[in-house]
PDB file of N, CA and C in Angstrom:
ATOM      1  N   MET A  16     -15.603 -57.445 121.177  1.00 35.00           N
ATOM      2  CA  MET A  16     -16.202 -57.561 122.342  1.00 35.00           C
ATOM      3  C   MET A  16     -17.234 -58.558 122.118  1.00 35.00           C
ATOM      4  N   ALA A  17     -17.434 -59.786 122.717  1.00 43.00           N
ATOM      5  CA  ALA A  17     -18.406 -60.841 122.526  1.00 43.00           C
ATOM      6  C   ALA A  17     -19.334 -60.387 123.003  1.00 43.00           C
ATOM      7  N   ILE A  18     -20.577 -60.471 122.480  1.00 46.00           N
ATOM      8  CA  ILE A  18     -21.938 -60.085 122.599  1.00 46.00           C
ATOM      9  C   ILE A  18     -22.835 -61.461 123.109  1.00 46.00           C
ATOM     10  N   ASN A  19     -23.492 -61.213 123.995  1.00 51.00           N
ATOM     11  CA  ASN A  19     -24.355 -62.877 124.250  1.00 51.00           C
ATOM     12  C   ASN A  19     -25.633 -62.056 124.692  1.00 51.00           C
ATOM     13  N   SER A  20     -26.846 -62.630 123.762  1.00 50.00           N
ATOM     14  CA  SER A  20     -27.928 -62.176 124.032  1.00 50.00           C
ATOM     15  C   SER A  20     -28.820 -63.364 123.900  1.00 50.00           C
ATOM     16  N   TYR A  21     -30.268 -62.500 124.267  1.00 52.00           N
ATOM     17  CA  TYR A  21     -31.293 -63.471 124.485  1.00 52.00           C
ATOM     18  C   TYR A  21     -32.427 -62.778 124.352  1.00 52.00           C
ATOM     19  N   PHE A  22     -33.683 -63.338 123.855  1.00 51.00           N
ATOM     20  CA  PHE A  22     -35.451 -62.865 124.217  1.00 51.00           C
ATOM     21  C   PHE A  22     -35.804 -63.441 125.379  1.00 51.00           C
ATOM     22  N   ILE A  23     -36.549 -62.544 126.073  1.00 55.00           N
ATOM     23  CA  ILE A  23     -37.378 -63.204 127.173  1.00 55.00           C
ATOM     24  C   ILE A  23     -38.661 -63.094 126.554  1.00 55.00           C
ATOM     25  N   TYR A  24     -39.215 -63.718 126.762  1.00 54.00           N
ATOM     26  CA  TYR A  24     -40.768 -64.127 126.002  1.00 54.00           C
ATOM     27  C   TYR A  24     -41.701 -63.854 127.303  1.00 54.00           C
ATOM     28  N   SER A  25     -42.893 -63.000 127.112  1.00 57.00           N
ATOM     29  CA  SER A  25     -43.796 -62.817 127.846  1.00 57.00           C
ATOM     30  C   SER A  25     -45.256 -62.487 127.224  1.00 57.00           C
ATOM     31  N   LYS A  26     -45.957 -63.081 128.132  1.00 58.00           N
ATOM     32  CA  LYS A  26     -47.393 -62.344 127.741  1.00 58.00           C
ATOM     33  C   LYS A  26     -48.064 -61.507 128.248  1.00 58.00           C
ATOM     34  N   PHE A  27     -48.576 -60.501 128.371  1.00 57.00           N
ATOM     35  CA  PHE A  27     -49.336 -59.492 128.915  1.00 57.00           C
ATOM     36  C   PHE A  27     -51.021 -58.795 128.152  1.00 57.00           C
ATOM     37  N   GLU A  28     -51.907 -59.134 128.952  1.00 56.00           N
ATOM     38  CA  GLU A  28     -53.001 -58.615 127.946  1.00 56.00           C
ATOM     39  C   GLU A  28     -53.062 -59.194 126.856  1.00 56.00           C
ATOM     40  N   ASN A  29     -53.076 -60.182 126.523  1.00 54.00           N
ATOM     41  CA  ASN A  29     -53.244 -60.936 125.193  1.00 54.00           C
ATOM     42  C   ASN A  29     -52.010 -60.475 124.217  1.00 54.00           C
ATOM     43  N   LYS A  30     -51.079 -59.710 124.677  1.00 55.00           N
ATOM     44  CA  LYS A  30     -49.772 -59.114 123.864  1.00 55.00           C
ATOM     45  C   LYS A  30     -48.709 -59.717 123.831  1.00 55.00           C
ATOM     46  N   ILE A  31     -47.549 -60.213 122.772  1.00 55.00           N
ATOM     47  CA  ILE A  31     -46.527 -60.893 123.441  1.00 55.00           C
ATOM     48  C   ILE A  31     -45.172 -59.971 123.257  1.00 55.00           C
ATOM     49  N   PHE A  32     -44.512 -60.003 124.206  1.00 57.00           N
ATOM     50  CA  PHE A  32     -43.424 -58.868 124.147  1.00 57.00           C
ATOM     51  C   PHE A  32     -42.232 -60.072 124.368  1.00 57.00           C
ATOM     52  N   LEU A  33     -40.790 -59.399 123.442  1.00 58.00           N
ATOM     53  CA  LEU A  33     -39.762 -59.987 123.629  1.00 58.00           C
ATOM     54  C   LEU A  33     -38.957 -58.702 123.684  1.00 58.00           C
ATOM     55  N   THR A  34     -37.887 -59.317 124.848  1.00 59.00           N
ATOM     56  CA  THR A  34     -37.056 -58.251 125.300  1.00 59.00           C
ATOM     57  C   THR A  34     -35.797 -58.949 125.108  1.00 59.00           C
ATOM     58  N   LEU A  35     -34.877 -58.209 124.216  1.00 60.00           N
ATOM     59  CA  LEU A  35     -33.575 -58.507 123.822  1.00 60.00           C
ATOM     60  C   LEU A  35     -32.674 -58.097 125.182  1.00 60.00           C
ATOM     61  N   TYR A  36     -31.834 -59.054 125.994  1.00 58.00           N
ATOM     62  CA  TYR A  36     -30.994 -58.968 126.621  1.00 58.00           C
ATOM     63  C   TYR A  36     -29.371 -58.841 126.602  1.00 58.00           C
ATOM     64  N   ASN A  37     -28.840 -58.093 126.795  1.00 58.00           N
ATOM     65  CA  ASN A  37     -27.283 -58.295 126.574  1.00 58.00           C
ATOM     66  C   ASN A  37     -26.671 -58.642 127.893  1.00 58.00           C
ATOM     67  N   ILE A  38     -25.771 -59.668 127.835  1.00 58.00           N
ATOM     68  CA  ILE A  38     -24.967 -60.410 129.357  1.00 58.00           C
ATOM     69  C   ILE A  38     -23.792 -59.428 129.231  1.00 58.00           C
ATOM     70  N   SER A  39     -23.140 -58.831 130.122  1.00 59.00           N
ATOM     71  CA  SER A  39     -22.066 -58.605 130.290  1.00 59.00           C
ATOM     72  C   SER A  39     -21.428 -58.568 131.760  1.00 59.00           C
ATOM     73  N   ASN A  40     -20.251 -57.752 132.021  1.00 58.00           N
ATOM     74  CA  ASN A  40     -19.812 -58.095 133.290  1.00 58.00           C
ATOM     75  C   ASN A  40     -20.766 -57.762 134.457  1.00 58.00           C
ATOM     76  N   THR A  41     -21.587 -56.438 133.953  1.00 59.00           N
ATOM     77  CA  THR A  41     -22.153 -55.886 134.965  1.00 59.00           C
ATOM     78  C   THR A  41     -23.615 -56.468 135.207  1.00 59.00           C
ATOM     79  N   GLY A  42     -23.934 -57.840 134.269  1.00 59.00           N
ATOM     80  CA  GLY A  42     -25.375 -58.316 134.540  1.00 59.00           C
ATOM     81  C   GLY A  42     -25.767 -57.763 133.285  1.00 59.00           C
ATOM     82  N   LYS A  43     -27.361 -58.178 133.441  1.00 58.00           N
ATOM     83  CA  LYS A  43     -28.503 -58.115 132.325  1.00 58.00           C
ATOM     84  C   LYS A  43     -28.748 -56.659 132.140  1.00 58.00           C
ATOM     85  N   ILE A  44     -28.610 -56.355 130.708  1.00 55.00           N
ATOM     86  CA  ILE A  44     -29.128 -55.044 130.432  1.00 55.00           C
ATOM     87  C   ILE A  44     -30.018 -55.085 129.087  1.00 55.00           C
ATOM     88  N   PRO A  45     -31.032 -54.666 129.212  1.00 55.00           N
ATOM     89  CA  PRO A  45     -32.076 -54.728 128.307  1.00 55.00           C
ATOM     90  C   PRO A  45     -31.729 -53.583 127.267  1.00 55.00           C
ATOM     91  N   ILE A  46     -31.455 -54.148 125.988  1.00 54.00           N
ATOM     92  CA  ILE A  46     -31.259 -53.504 124.810  1.00 54.00           C
ATOM     93  C   ILE A  46     -32.358 -52.991 123.747  1.00 54.00           C
ATOM     94  N   CYS A  47     -33.496 -53.731 123.967  1.00 54.00           N
ATOM     95  CA  CYS A  47     -34.468 -53.653 122.921  1.00 54.00           C
ATOM     96  C   CYS A  47     -35.777 -54.448 123.509  1.00 54.00           C
ATOM     97  N   PHE A  48     -37.047 -53.924 123.192  1.00 54.00           N
ATOM     98  CA  PHE A  48     -38.128 -54.287 123.320  1.00 54.00           C
ATOM     99  C   PHE A  48     -39.102 -53.935 122.425  1.00 54.00           C
ATOM    100  N   ILE A  49     -39.736 -55.129 122.139  1.00 56.00           N
ATOM    101  CA  ILE A  49     -40.495 -55.860 120.875  1.00 56.00           C
ATOM    102  C   ILE A  49     -41.655 -56.148 121.066  1.00 56.00           C
ATOM    103  N   LYS A  50     -42.831 -55.577 120.720  1.00 59.00           N
ATOM    104  CA  LYS A  50     -44.144 -56.096 120.931  1.00 59.00           C
ATOM    105  C   LYS A  50     -44.262 -56.438 119.703  1.00 59.00           C
ATOM    106  N   ILE A  51     -44.892 -57.617 119.819  1.00 56.00           N
ATOM    107  CA  ILE A  51     -45.306 -58.482 118.493  1.00 56.00           C
ATOM    108  C   ILE A  51     -46.767 -59.082 118.686  1.00 56.00           C
ATOM    109  N   SER A  52     -47.229 -59.359 117.809  1.00 56.00           N
ATOM    110  CA  SER A  52     -48.879 -59.682 117.672  1.00 56.00           C
ATOM    111  C   SER A  52     -49.210 -60.994 117.244  1.00 56.00           C
ATOM    112  N   SER A  53     -48.447 -61.832 117.257  1.00 60.00           N
ATOM    113  CA  SER A  53     -48.860 -63.036 117.205  1.00 60.00           C
ATOM    114  C   SER A  53     -47.921 -64.145 117.299  1.00 60.00           C
ATOM    115  N   LEU A  54     -47.906 -65.327 117.598  1.00 61.00           N
ATOM    116  CA  LEU A  54     -46.870 -66.432 117.574  1.00 61.00           C
ATOM    117  C   LEU A  54     -45.967 -66.808 116.331  1.00 61.00           C
ATOM    118  N   LYS A  55     -46.750 -66.266 115.355  1.00 66.00           N
ATOM    119  CA  LYS A  55     -46.028 -66.384 114.020  1.00 66.00           C
ATOM    120  C   LYS A  55     -45.104 -65.675 113.840  1.00 66.00           C
ATOM    121  N   LEU A  56     -44.978 -64.419 114.397  1.00 65.00           N
ATOM    122  CA  LEU A  56     -43.988 -63.468 114.530  1.00 65.00           C
ATOM    123  C   LEU A  56     -42.991 -63.781 115.490  1.00 65.00           C
ATOM    124  N   LEU A  57     -43.404 -64.152 116.491  1.00 64.00           N
ATOM    125  CA  LEU A  57     -42.450 -64.800 117.549  1.00 64.00           C
ATOM    126  C   LEU A  57     -41.350 -65.935 117.034  1.00 64.00           C
ATOM    127  N   PHE A  58     -42.058 -66.913 116.215  1.00 67.00           N
ATOM    128  CA  PHE A  58     -40.898 -67.979 115.646  1.00 67.00           C
ATOM    129  C   PHE A  58     -40.136 -67.378 114.611  1.00 67.00           C
ATOM    130  N   HIS A  59     -40.964 -66.184 113.830  1.00 68.00           N
ATOM    131  CA  HIS A  59     -39.669 -65.495 112.987  1.00 68.00           C
ATOM    132  C   HIS A  59     -38.568 -65.007 113.722  1.00 68.00           C
ATOM    133  N   TYR A  60     -38.842 -64.224 114.915  1.00 65.00           N
ATOM    134  CA  TYR A  60     -37.895 -63.644 115.345  1.00 65.00           C
ATOM    135  C   TYR A  60     -37.015 -64.626 116.629  1.00 65.00           C
ATOM    136  N   ALA A  61     -37.441 -65.567 116.631  1.00 67.00           N
ATOM    137  CA  ALA A  61     -36.414 -66.768 117.337  1.00 67.00           C
ATOM    138  C   ALA A  61     -35.836 -67.386 116.338  1.00 67.00           C
ATOM    139  N   LEU A  62     -36.186 -67.899 115.039  1.00 67.00           N
ATOM    140  CA  LEU A  62     -35.369 -68.434 114.223  1.00 67.00           C
ATOM    141  C   LEU A  62     -34.289 -67.347 113.605  1.00 67.00           C
ATOM    142  N   LYS A  63     -34.661 -66.198 113.591  1.00 67.00           N
ATOM    143  CA  LYS A  63     -33.839 -64.956 113.097  1.00 67.00           C
ATOM    144  C   LYS A  63     -32.628 -64.973 114.340  1.00 67.00           C
ATOM    145  N   THR A  64     -33.208 -64.918 115.219  1.00 62.00           N
ATOM    146  CA  THR A  64     -31.908 -64.445 116.337  1.00 62.00           C
ATOM    147  C   THR A  64     -30.961 -65.683 116.403  1.00 62.00           C
ATOM    148  N   LEU A  65     -31.758 -67.039 116.325  1.00 59.00           N
ATOM    149  CA  LEU A  65     -30.551 -68.021 116.160  1.00 59.00           C
ATOM    150  C   LEU A  65     -29.485 -68.143 115.093  1.00 59.00           C
ATOM    151  N   PHE A  66     -29.973 -67.668 113.992  1.00 55.00           N
ATOM    152  CA  PHE A  66     -29.312 -67.529 112.807  1.00 55.00           C
ATOM    153  C   PHE A  66     -28.418 -66.728 113.048  1.00 55.00           C
ATOM    154  N   THR A  67     -28.763 -65.638 113.658  1.00 55.00           N
ATOM    155  CA  THR A  67     -27.859 -64.273 113.491  1.00 55.00           C
ATOM    156  C   THR A  67     -26.561 -64.611 114.580  1.00 55.00           C
ATOM    157  N   GLN A  68     -27.308 -64.968 115.615  1.00 52.00           N
ATOM    158  CA  GLN A  68     -26.046 -65.596 116.913  1.00 52.00           C
ATOM    159  C   GLN A  68     -24.900 -66.544 116.101  1.00 52.00           C
ATOM    160  N   ARG A  69     -25.431 -67.498 115.200  1.00 50.00           N
ATOM    161  CA  ARG A  69     -24.705 -68.495 114.949  1.00 50.00           C
ATOM    162  C   ARG A  69     -23.631 -67.716 114.050  1.00 50.00           C
ATOM    163  N   HIS A  70     -23.820 -66.652 113.347  1.00 45.00           N
ATOM    164  CA  HIS A  70     -23.133 -66.264 112.192  1.00 45.00           C
ATOM    165  C   HIS A  70     -22.392 -65.319 112.717  1.00 45.00           C
ATOM    166  N   THR A  71     -22.784 -64.393 113.562  1.00 45.00           N
ATOM    167  CA  THR A  71     -21.905 -63.011 114.358  1.00 45.00           C
ATOM    168  C   THR A  71     -21.478 -63.402 115.760  1.00 45.00           C
ATOM    169  N   LYS A  72     -20.523 -63.883 116.268  1.00 46.00           N
ATOM    170  CA  LYS A  72     -20.474 -64.104 117.454  1.00 46.00           C
ATOM    171  C   LYS A  72     -19.350 -63.138 118.127  1.00 46.00           C
ATOM    172  N   ASN A  73     -18.805 -62.106 117.139  1.00 43.00           N
ATOM    173  CA  ASN A  73     -17.998 -60.728 117.464  1.00 43.00           C
ATOM    174  C   ASN A  73     -18.806 -59.847 117.138  1.00 43.00           C
ATOM    175  N   PHE A  74     -18.499 -58.837 117.460  1.00 41.00           N
ATOM    176  CA  PHE A  74     -18.799 -57.447 117.058  1.00 41.00           C
ATOM    177  C   PHE A  74     -17.556 -56.324 116.670  1.00 41.00           C
TER     178      PHE A  74
END
């Protein structure tokens, strides 16, 4: 089964949140909710996600 996932970035009360969504036939399903404290970590997660998606297309 192919997994299409992406992060939604949002700021709330000076905290940065990343939500990992899975796209399926039924629509958007949030799978994972990560609170991070800095933009440095945001870029770390973004790069990690891009790298992971590039190399793991199927589960």
